[in-house]
XYZ file of C-alpha atoms in Angstrom:
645
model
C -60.590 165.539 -43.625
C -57.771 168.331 -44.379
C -56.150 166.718 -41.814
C -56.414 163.227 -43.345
C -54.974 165.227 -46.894
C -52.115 167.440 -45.370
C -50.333 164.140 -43.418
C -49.626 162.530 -46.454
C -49.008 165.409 -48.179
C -46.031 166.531 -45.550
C -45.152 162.588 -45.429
C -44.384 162.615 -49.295
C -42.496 165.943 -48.882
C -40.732 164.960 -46.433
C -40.145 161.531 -48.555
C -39.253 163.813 -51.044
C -36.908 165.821 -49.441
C -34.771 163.291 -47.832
C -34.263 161.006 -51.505
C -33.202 164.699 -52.893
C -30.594 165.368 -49.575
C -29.069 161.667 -50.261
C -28.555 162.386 -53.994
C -26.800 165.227 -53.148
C -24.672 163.431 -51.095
C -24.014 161.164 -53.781
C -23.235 163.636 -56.406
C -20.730 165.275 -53.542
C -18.930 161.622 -52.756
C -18.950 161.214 -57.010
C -17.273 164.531 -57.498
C -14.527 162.994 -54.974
C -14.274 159.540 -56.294
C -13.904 161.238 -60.107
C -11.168 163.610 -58.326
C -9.332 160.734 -56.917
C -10.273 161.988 -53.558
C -11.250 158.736 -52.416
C -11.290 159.174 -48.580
C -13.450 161.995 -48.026
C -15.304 159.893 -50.832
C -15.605 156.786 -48.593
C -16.906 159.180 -45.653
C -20.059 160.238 -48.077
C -21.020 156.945 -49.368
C -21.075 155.199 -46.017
C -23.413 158.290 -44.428
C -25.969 157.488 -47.952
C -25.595 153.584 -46.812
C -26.820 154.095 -43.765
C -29.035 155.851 -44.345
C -30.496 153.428 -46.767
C -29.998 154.493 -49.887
C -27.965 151.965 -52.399
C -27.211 151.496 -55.869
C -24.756 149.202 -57.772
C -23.162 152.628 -58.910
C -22.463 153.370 -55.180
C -21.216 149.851 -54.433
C -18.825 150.024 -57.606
C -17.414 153.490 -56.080
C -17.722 152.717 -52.855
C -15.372 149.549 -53.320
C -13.150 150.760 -55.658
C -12.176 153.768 -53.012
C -10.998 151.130 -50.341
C -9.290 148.669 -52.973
C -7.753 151.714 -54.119
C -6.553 152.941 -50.143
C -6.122 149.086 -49.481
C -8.598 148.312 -47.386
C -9.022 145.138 -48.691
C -10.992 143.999 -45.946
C -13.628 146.773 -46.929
C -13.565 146.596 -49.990
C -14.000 142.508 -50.298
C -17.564 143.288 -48.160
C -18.403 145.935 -50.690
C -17.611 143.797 -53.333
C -19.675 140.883 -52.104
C -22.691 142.856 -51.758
C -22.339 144.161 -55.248
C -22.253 140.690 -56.435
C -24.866 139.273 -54.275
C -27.336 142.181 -54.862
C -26.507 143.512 -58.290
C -25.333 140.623 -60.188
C -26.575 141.393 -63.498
C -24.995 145.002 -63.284
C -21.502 143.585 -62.422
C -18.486 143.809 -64.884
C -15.775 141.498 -65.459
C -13.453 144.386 -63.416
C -15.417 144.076 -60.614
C -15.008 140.227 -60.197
C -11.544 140.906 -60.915
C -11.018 143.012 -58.003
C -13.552 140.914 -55.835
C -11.314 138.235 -55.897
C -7.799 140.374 -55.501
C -9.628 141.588 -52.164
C -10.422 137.413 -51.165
C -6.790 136.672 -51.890
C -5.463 139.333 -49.201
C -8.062 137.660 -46.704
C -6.697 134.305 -47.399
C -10.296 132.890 -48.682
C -8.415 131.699 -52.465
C -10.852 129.060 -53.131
C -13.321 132.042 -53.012
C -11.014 134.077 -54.769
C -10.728 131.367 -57.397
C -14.255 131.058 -57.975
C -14.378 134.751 -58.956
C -11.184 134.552 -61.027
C -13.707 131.735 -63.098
C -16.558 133.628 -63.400
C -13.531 136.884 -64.447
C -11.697 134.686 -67.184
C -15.305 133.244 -68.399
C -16.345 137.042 -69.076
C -13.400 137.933 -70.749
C -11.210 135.043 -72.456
C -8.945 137.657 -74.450
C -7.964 139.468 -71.878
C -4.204 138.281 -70.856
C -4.971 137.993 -66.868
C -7.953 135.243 -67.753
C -5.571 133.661 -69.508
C -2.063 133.885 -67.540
C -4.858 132.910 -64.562
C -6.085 129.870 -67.141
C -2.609 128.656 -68.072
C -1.565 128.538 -63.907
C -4.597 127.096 -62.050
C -2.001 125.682 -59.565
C -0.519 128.615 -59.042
C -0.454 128.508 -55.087
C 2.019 125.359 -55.481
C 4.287 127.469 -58.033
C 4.245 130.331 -55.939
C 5.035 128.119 -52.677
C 7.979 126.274 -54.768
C 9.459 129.736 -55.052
C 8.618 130.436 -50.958
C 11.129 130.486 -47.815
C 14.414 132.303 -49.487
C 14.321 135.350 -48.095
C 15.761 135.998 -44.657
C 13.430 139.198 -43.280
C 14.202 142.021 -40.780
C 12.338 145.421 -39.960
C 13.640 148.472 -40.819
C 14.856 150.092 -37.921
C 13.727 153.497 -39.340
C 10.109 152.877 -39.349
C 7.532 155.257 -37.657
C 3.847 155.193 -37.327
C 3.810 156.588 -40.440
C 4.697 155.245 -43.605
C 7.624 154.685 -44.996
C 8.583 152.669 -48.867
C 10.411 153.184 -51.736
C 13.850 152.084 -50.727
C 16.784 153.292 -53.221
C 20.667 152.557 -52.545
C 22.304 155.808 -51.818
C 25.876 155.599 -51.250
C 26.856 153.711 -47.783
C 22.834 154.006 -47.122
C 19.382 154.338 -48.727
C 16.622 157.416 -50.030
C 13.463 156.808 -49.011
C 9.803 157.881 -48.912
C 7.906 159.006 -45.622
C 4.657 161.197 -45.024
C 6.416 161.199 -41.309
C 6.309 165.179 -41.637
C 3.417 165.615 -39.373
C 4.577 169.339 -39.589
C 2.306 169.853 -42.350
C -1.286 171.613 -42.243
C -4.162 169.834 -42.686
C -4.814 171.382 -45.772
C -1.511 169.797 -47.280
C -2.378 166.481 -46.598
C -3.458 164.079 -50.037
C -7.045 163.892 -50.417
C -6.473 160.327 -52.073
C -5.860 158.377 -48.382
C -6.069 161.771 -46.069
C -2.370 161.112 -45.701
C 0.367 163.800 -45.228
C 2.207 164.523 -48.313
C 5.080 162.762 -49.301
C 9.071 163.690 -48.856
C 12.296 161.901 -49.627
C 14.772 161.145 -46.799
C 17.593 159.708 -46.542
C 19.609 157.583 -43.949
C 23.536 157.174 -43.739
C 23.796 159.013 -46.985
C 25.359 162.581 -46.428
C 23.785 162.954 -42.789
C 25.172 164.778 -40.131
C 26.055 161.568 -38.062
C 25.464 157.969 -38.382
C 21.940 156.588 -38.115
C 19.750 159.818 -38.642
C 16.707 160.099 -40.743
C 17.541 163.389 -42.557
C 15.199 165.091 -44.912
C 16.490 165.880 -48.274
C 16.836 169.612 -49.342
C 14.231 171.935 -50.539
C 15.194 172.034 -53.962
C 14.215 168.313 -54.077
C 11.157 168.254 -52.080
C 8.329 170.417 -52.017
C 5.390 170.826 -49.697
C 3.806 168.183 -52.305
C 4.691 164.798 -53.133
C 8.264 163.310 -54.098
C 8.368 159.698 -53.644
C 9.875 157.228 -55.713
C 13.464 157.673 -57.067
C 16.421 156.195 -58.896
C 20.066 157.630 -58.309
C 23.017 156.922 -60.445
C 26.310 155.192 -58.877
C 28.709 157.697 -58.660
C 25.440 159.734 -56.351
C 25.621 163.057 -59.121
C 22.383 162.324 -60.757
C 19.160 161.588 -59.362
C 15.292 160.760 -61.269
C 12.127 161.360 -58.545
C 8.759 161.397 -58.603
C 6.900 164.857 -57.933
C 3.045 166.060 -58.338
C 2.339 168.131 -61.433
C 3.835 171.524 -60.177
C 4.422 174.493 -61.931
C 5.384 177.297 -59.707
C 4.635 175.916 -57.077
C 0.924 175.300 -57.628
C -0.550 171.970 -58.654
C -1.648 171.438 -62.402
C -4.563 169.712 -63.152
C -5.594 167.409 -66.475
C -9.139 168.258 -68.464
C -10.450 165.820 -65.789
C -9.058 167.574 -62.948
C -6.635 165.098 -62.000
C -3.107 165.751 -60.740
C -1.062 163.729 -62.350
C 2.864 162.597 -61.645
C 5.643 163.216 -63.267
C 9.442 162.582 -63.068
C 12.152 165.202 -62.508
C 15.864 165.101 -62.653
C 18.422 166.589 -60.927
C 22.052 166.834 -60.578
C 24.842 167.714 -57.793
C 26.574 171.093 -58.702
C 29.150 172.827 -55.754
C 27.742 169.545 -53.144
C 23.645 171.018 -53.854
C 21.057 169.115 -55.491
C 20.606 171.692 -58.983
C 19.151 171.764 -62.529
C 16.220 170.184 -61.482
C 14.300 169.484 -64.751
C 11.144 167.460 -65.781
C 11.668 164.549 -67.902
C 10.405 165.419 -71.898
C 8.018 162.315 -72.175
C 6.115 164.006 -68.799
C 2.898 164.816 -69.752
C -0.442 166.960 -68.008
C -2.594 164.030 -69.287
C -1.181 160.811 -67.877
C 1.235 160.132 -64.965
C 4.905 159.022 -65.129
C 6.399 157.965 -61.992
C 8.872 155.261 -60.539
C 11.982 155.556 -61.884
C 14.402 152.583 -61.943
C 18.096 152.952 -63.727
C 18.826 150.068 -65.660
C 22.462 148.582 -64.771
C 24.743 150.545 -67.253
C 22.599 152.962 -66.811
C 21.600 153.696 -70.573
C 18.351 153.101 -69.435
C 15.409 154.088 -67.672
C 12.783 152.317 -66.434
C 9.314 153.697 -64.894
C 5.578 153.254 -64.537
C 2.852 155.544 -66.734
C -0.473 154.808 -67.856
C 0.550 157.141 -71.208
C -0.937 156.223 -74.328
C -0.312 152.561 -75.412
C -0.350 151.441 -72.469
C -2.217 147.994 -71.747
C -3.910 148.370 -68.011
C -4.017 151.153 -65.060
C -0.570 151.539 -65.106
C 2.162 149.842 -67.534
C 5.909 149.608 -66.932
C 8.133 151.442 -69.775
C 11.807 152.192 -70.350
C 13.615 154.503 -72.640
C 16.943 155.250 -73.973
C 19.171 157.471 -72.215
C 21.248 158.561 -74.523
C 25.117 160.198 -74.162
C 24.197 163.362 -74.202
C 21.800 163.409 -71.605
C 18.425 163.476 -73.923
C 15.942 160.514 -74.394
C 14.971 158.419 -76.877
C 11.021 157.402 -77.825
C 9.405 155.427 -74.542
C 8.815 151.489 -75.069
C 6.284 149.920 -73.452
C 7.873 146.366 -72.013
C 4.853 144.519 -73.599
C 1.673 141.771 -73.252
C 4.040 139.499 -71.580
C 4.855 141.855 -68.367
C 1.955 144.436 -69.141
C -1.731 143.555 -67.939
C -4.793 145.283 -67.716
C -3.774 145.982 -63.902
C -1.597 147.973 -62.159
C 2.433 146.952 -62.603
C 4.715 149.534 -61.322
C 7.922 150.124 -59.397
C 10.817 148.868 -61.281
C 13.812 147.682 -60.277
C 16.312 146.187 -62.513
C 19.935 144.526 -61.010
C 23.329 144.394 -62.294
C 22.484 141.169 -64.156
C 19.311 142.401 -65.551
C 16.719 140.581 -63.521
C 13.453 142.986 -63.830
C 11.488 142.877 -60.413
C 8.282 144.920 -60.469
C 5.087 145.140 -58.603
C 1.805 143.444 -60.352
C -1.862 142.973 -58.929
C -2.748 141.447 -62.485
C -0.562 138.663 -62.652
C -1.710 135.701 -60.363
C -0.299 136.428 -56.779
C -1.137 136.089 -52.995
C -3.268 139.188 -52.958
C -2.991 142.845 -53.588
C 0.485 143.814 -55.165
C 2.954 140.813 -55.149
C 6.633 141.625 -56.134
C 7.359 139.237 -59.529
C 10.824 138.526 -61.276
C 11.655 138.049 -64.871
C 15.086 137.775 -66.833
C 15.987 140.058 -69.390
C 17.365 138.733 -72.457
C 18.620 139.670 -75.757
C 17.002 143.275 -74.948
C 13.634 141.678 -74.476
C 11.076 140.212 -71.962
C 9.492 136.832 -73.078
C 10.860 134.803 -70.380
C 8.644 133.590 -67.571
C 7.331 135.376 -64.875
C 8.457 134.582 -61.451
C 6.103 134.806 -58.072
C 9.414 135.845 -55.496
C 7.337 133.846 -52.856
C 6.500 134.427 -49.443
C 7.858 136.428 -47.370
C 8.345 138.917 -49.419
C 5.082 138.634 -51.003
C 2.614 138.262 -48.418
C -1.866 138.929 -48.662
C -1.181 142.273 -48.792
C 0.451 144.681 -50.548
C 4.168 144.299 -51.651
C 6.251 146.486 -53.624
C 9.345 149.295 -54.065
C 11.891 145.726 -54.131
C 15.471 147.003 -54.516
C 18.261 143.961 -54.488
C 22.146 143.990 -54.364
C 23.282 141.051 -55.944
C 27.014 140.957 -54.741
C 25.864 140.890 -50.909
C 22.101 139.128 -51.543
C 20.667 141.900 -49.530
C 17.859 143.847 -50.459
C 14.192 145.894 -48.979
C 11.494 146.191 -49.824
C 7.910 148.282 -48.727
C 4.591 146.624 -47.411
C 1.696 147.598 -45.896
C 1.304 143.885 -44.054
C -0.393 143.859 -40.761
C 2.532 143.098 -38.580
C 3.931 146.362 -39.901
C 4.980 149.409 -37.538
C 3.117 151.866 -39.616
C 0.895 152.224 -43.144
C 3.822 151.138 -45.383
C 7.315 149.843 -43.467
C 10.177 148.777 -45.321
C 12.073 145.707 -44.362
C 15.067 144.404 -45.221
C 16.330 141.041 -46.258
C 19.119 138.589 -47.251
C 18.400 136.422 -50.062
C 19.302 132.857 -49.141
C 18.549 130.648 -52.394
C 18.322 132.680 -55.427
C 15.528 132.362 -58.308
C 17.441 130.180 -60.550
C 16.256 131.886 -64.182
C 18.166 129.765 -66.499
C 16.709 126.791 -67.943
C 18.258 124.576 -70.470
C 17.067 121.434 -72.601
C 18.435 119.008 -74.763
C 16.996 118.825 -78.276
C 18.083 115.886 -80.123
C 16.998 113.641 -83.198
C 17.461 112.363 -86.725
C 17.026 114.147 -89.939
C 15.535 111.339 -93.081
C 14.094 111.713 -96.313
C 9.991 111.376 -95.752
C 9.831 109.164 -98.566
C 13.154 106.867 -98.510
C 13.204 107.328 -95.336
C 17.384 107.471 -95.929
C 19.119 109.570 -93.293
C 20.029 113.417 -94.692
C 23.715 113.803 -93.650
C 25.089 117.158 -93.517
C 21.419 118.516 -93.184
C 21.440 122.393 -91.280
C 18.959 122.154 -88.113
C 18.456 125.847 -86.851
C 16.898 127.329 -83.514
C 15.198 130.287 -84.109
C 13.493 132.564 -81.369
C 10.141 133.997 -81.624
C 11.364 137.293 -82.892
C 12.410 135.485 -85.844
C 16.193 135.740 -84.882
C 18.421 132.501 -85.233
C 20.050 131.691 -82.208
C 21.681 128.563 -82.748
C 22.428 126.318 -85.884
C 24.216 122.634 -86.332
C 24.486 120.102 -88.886
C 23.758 116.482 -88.918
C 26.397 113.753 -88.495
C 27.538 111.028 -90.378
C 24.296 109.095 -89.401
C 22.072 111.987 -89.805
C 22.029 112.838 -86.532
C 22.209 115.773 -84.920
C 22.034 118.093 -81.271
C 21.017 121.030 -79.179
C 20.966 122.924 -75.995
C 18.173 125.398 -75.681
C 16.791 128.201 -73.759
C 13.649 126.442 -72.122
C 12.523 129.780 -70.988
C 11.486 130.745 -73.856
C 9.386 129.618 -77.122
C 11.895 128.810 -79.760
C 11.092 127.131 -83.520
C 13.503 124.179 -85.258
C 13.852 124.243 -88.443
C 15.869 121.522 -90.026
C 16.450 122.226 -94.083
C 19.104 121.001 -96.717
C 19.428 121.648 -100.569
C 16.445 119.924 -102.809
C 14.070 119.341 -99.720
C 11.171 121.599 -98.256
C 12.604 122.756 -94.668
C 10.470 121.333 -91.834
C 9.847 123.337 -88.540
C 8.103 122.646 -85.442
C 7.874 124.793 -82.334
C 8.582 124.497 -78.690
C 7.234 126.347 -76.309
C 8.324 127.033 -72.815
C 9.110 124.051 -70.602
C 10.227 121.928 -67.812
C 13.503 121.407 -68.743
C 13.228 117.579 -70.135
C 15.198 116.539 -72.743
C 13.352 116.217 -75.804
C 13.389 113.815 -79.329
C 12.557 115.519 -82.439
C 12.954 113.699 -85.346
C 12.320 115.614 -88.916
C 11.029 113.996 -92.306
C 12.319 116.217 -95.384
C 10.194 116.432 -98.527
C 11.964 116.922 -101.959
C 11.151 120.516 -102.899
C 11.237 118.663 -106.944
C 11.621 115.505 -108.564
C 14.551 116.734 -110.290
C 14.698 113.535 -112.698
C 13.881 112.894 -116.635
C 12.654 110.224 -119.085
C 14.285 106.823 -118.292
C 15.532 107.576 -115.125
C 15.135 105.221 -112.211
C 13.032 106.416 -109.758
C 14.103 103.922 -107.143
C 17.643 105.778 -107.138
C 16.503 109.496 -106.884
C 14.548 108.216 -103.951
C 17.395 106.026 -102.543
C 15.412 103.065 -102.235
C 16.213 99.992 -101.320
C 16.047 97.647 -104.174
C 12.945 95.826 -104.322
C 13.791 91.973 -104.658
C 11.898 88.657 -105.178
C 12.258 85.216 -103.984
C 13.327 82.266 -106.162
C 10.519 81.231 -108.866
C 8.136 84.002 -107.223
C 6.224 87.200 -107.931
C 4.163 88.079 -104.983
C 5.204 91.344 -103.313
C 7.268 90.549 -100.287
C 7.112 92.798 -96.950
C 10.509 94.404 -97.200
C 9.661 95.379 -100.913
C 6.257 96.241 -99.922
C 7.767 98.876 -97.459
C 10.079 100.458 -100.345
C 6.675 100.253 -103.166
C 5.255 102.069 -100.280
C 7.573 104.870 -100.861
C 7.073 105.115 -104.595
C 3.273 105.615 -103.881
C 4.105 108.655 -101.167
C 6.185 110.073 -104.390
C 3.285 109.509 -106.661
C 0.832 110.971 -104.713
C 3.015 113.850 -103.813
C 3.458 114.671 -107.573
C 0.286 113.743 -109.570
C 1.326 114.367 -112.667
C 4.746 111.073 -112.277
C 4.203 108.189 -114.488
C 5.990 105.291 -114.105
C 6.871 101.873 -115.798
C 7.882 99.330 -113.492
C 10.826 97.056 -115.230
C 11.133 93.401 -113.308
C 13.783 90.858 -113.859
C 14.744 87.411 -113.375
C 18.158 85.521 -112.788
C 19.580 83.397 -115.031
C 18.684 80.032 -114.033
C 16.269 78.367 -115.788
C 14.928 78.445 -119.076
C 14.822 81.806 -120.806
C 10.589 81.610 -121.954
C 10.226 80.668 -118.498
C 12.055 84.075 -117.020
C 10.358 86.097 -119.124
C 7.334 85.287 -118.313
C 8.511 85.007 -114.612
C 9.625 88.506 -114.946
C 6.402 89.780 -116.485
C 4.272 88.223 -113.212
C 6.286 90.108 -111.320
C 5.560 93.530 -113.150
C 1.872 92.793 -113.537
C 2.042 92.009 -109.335
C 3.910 95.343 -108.609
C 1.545 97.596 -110.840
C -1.692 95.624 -109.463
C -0.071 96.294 -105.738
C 0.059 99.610 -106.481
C -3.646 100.241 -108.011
C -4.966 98.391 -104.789
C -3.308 101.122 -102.980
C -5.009 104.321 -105.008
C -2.420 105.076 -107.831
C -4.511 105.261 -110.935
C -4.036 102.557 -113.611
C -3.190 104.976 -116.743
C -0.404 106.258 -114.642
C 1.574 103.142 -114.731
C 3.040 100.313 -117.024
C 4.996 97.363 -116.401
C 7.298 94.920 -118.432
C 9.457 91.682 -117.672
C 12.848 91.662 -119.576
C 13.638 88.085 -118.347
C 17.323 87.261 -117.870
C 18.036 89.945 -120.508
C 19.427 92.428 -117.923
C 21.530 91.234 -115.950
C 23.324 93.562 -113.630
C 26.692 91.442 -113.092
C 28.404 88.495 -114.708
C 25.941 85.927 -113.559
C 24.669 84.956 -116.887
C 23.949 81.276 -118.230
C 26.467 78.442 -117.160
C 28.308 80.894 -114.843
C 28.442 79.596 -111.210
C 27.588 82.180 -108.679
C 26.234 82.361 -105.320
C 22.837 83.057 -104.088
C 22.893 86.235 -102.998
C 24.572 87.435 -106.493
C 21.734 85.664 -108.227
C 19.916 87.600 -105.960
C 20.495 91.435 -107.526
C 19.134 90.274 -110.852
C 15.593 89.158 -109.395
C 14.582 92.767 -109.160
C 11.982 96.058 -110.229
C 13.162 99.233 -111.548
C 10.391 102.209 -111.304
C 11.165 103.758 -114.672
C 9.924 107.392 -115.219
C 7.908 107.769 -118.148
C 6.773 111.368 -117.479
């Protein structure tokens, strides 16, 4: 019977013990995740998996650690079994990520399907609906595809190698080739050697040797990313958080990056200085010089910014300090990671993005700065640049059409290679439309000569302006790349606008209808004329409405309606001919006719009168016995709209 007792007893302990062993595993592989230290991380949670332990929490961690060492392949079957086991537990992140990973194994229709169920979760955020407004985008991207001419770089090693920057005659880069290093001075975040800058036909000791760059530039830490002005006296690098020589840690224990300058004094790298908008709580790395180099261009997830990591610029001004950092905005920006900059001599901005709609993991996108600002459209470079992996650190001389770039593709030689290329057919940025149309009076529909139309950018800046022609016509060429408004205005009307978004290119017809801004007229003037109607005419011996006066009564009703407190008398006239009882009662038919016309059609009868005057007002010399043709006889059969109030 003890027996019987004790065996369950142990069972349960041991039960006991071994949930209590795995949760202490777990809190281990969390402390590492929450460190950043993702690959000892990965080597925790897989020993809890199999041993049989599992929680969404674990799968979350567990995936983000390879998507964040890009092991997509990993991560995507981590992913999936968070989805297909923890559904209700899973964020709109998490499908976000899910379907990154699908899109660097090729599966897009996959990928697509978890880019829905993303954007249905979270309709504000601008990746749902950049992904919304480009469902084709696998067409865009391919109509972009086949321009660039690839080659390896012949530098490669087993290692990895990126960040490409032009360095006189040859390049910078970034390596962890230094397998010199101790164990204990490798990253934590991939188990990786840390990062140094070298350089290649730049200052070496012969032609085609990998050199290391001095030890006043790098440390026994990272320096990676870098930007170096032309004339080779000033560069800006990325570095760990030092301060002498020790690693400095944020309130979550995080080292963070910063960038450092650094200029050439007696033929030595000296004066190394951190930049002032570095800070101990968020990471600023990837420099890129813009092309007068005024200003500088990097990555930081500072305050402000939108996703994991946002690109910025700032002023650098003349005497070598900085102005305030400006983030590059909604339109570049995501809730993802964009990062490494590069901007050429005719200010295209190429950057990195996993959060606008690529081929998988970081795709390399293009974008045209103009007027100081980024609302132009975002370019996919294409394959082969951008391939299911991750692509990034683009650099691009636009005078030869050569360029590299970094990837950590499969083909590759090591973890990250950087190849070279020659662009063949360049992104063509510009796009241009003709605007054309006809400015007219809404009511009198009379053409507005001399009318201003304007074109007026979304910043409310007027970029272009015009008047109409002698037919009230008028003419544009606009940037299609870009939303723009027309406004088309002139003294005494209300200005009309309409807006136009970004487009194909087409040319377009818009056509604007002015409204008076005020009737400017008094008692006994002729409404007809401040509207420049046509006159309203009858036939011969008749007083029913006919269609081309119908069109122009029309036109006194818009008026009417527009200003509800008009009145009008309508004044109607004969010709001479016949006998003079006759006209005037002729002419009175044809007032009653135009005032019942215009009841039928909603104007209210104590806002209008209407009296025949006969032959009695005659407007040329076509009076009794005087022989005249038709058509003079013609302008006396007539209706006057006179304003009463």
């Amino acid at each position: 019977m003890i027996k019987k007792i004790l065996l369950p007893a142990v069972l349960i302990l041991i039960s006991l013990g071994t949930i209590f062993a795995q949760e202490r595993l777990v809190n281990k592989a969390n402390e590492k995740y929450e460190d950043y230290s993702f690959s000892p991380a990965i080597d925790i949670y897989q020993k809890v998996l199999e041993k049989g332990y599992v929680s969404s929490d674990l799968l979350k961690k567990l995936g983000n650690s390879y998507y964040f060492n890009a092991d997509y392949q990993q991560a995507a079957e981590t992913y999936k079994r968070l989805v297909d086991e923890y559904e209700s537990e899973v964020g709109p992140e998490y499908y976000f990520r899910y379907a990154q990973t699908l899109r660097t194994l090729g599966d897009y229709d996959r990928s697509d399907a978890m880019m829905s169920k993303f954007s249905d979760l979270t309709a504000d955020d601008n990746r749902a609906v950049k992904y919304k407004s480009d469902t084709d985008y696998l067409a865009e991207i391919e109509k972009n595809s086949g321009r660039y001419e690839l080659q390896p770089f012949e530098y490669n090693s087993v290692y990895s190698e990126f960040a490409p920057t032009f360095y006189k005659e040859g390049l910078i880069f970034s390596s962890d080739r230094d397998t010199g290093n101790l164990a204990r001075y490798r990253h934590t975040w991939n188990s990786k050697d840390f990062l140094d800058l070298y350089k290649i036909n730049a200052d070496s000791v012969s032609e085609n040797v990998v050199t290391k760059m001095d030890r006043t530039i790098n440390t026994r830490f990272h320096e990676s990313t870098s930007a170096i002005t032309k004339d080779g006296n000033t560069i800006y690098f990325t570095r760990n958080n030092l301060k002498e020589g020790k690693f400095v840690k944020d309130d979550k224990g995080i080292i963070r990056l910063k960038i450092f300058r650094a200029t050439v004094q007696d033929g030595e790298w000296a004066s190394i200085e951190e930049l002032p908008f570095n800070s101990d709580a968020y990471s600023v790395a990837n420099p890129a010089l813009g092309p007068n180099e005024r200003m500088l261009y990097f990555a930081s997830d500072m305050p402000g910014s939108f996703g994991e990591s946002d690109i910025f610029r700032v002023t650098i001004n003349s005497d070598g300090t900085f102005g305030t950092p400006e983030n590059l905005g909604p339109n570049i920006n995501t809730a993802s990671r964009e990062t490494f900059p590069y901007v050429t001599s005719k200010e295209i901005l190429y950057f990195s993005s996993d959060g606008h709609v690529g081929l998988g993991g970081l795709d390399i996108f293009a974008t045209k700065i103009k007027n100081n600002r980024f609302t132009d459209p975002i370019f996919n470079v294409g394959r082969s640049v951008n391939s299911k992996l991750d692509d990034f650190t683009f650099i691009f001389n636009e005078e030869t059409r050569e360029g590299y770039f970094a990837s950590n593709r499969e083909e590759g030689t090591g973890a990250d290679d950087i190849y070279s290329f020659v662009e063949n057919t360049p992104l063509v940025f510009d796009c241009f439309q003709q605007i054309s149309g006809t400015v007219r009076d809404k009511i009198s529909n009379e053409v507005l000569v001399g009318a201003t139309v304007k074109v007026i950018d979304e910043n409310n800046e007027e970029i272009l302006t015009t008047i109409t022609d002698s037919e009230g016509n008028y003419s544009l060429t606009i940037d299609c790349n870009q939303g723009n408004f027309v406004r088309a205005l002139t003294e005494g009307y209300v200005p009309a606008e309409e807006y136009l978004g970004t487009s194909d290119g087409k040319p377009r017809i818009m056509d604007f209808y002015l409204e008076r801004d005020t009737v400017t007229a008094g008692f006994g003037d002729d409404l007809a004329k401040l509207l420049q109607l046509s006159t309203i005419y009858f036939d011969l011996n008749k007083y029913n409405i006919r269609p081309d006066a119908e069109v122009e009564i029309q036109k006194v009703i818009a008026a009417m309606d527009k200003y509800p407190s008009l009145k009008i008398k309508v004044n109607s006239h004969t010709d001479s001919r016949g006998v003079d009882a006759y006209n005037l009662w002729l002419s009175q038919k044809r007032a009653d006719s135009t005032v019942e016309y215009m009841i039928s059609k909603g104007i209210t009868a104590d806002r209008l009168m209407g009296e025949g005057y006969g032959e009695t007002r005659l407007v040329n010399e076509c009076g009794n016995g005087v022989r005249c043709a038709s058509d003079k006889h013609q302008l006396n059969r007539r209706s006057e709209f006179i304003i009463l109030e």
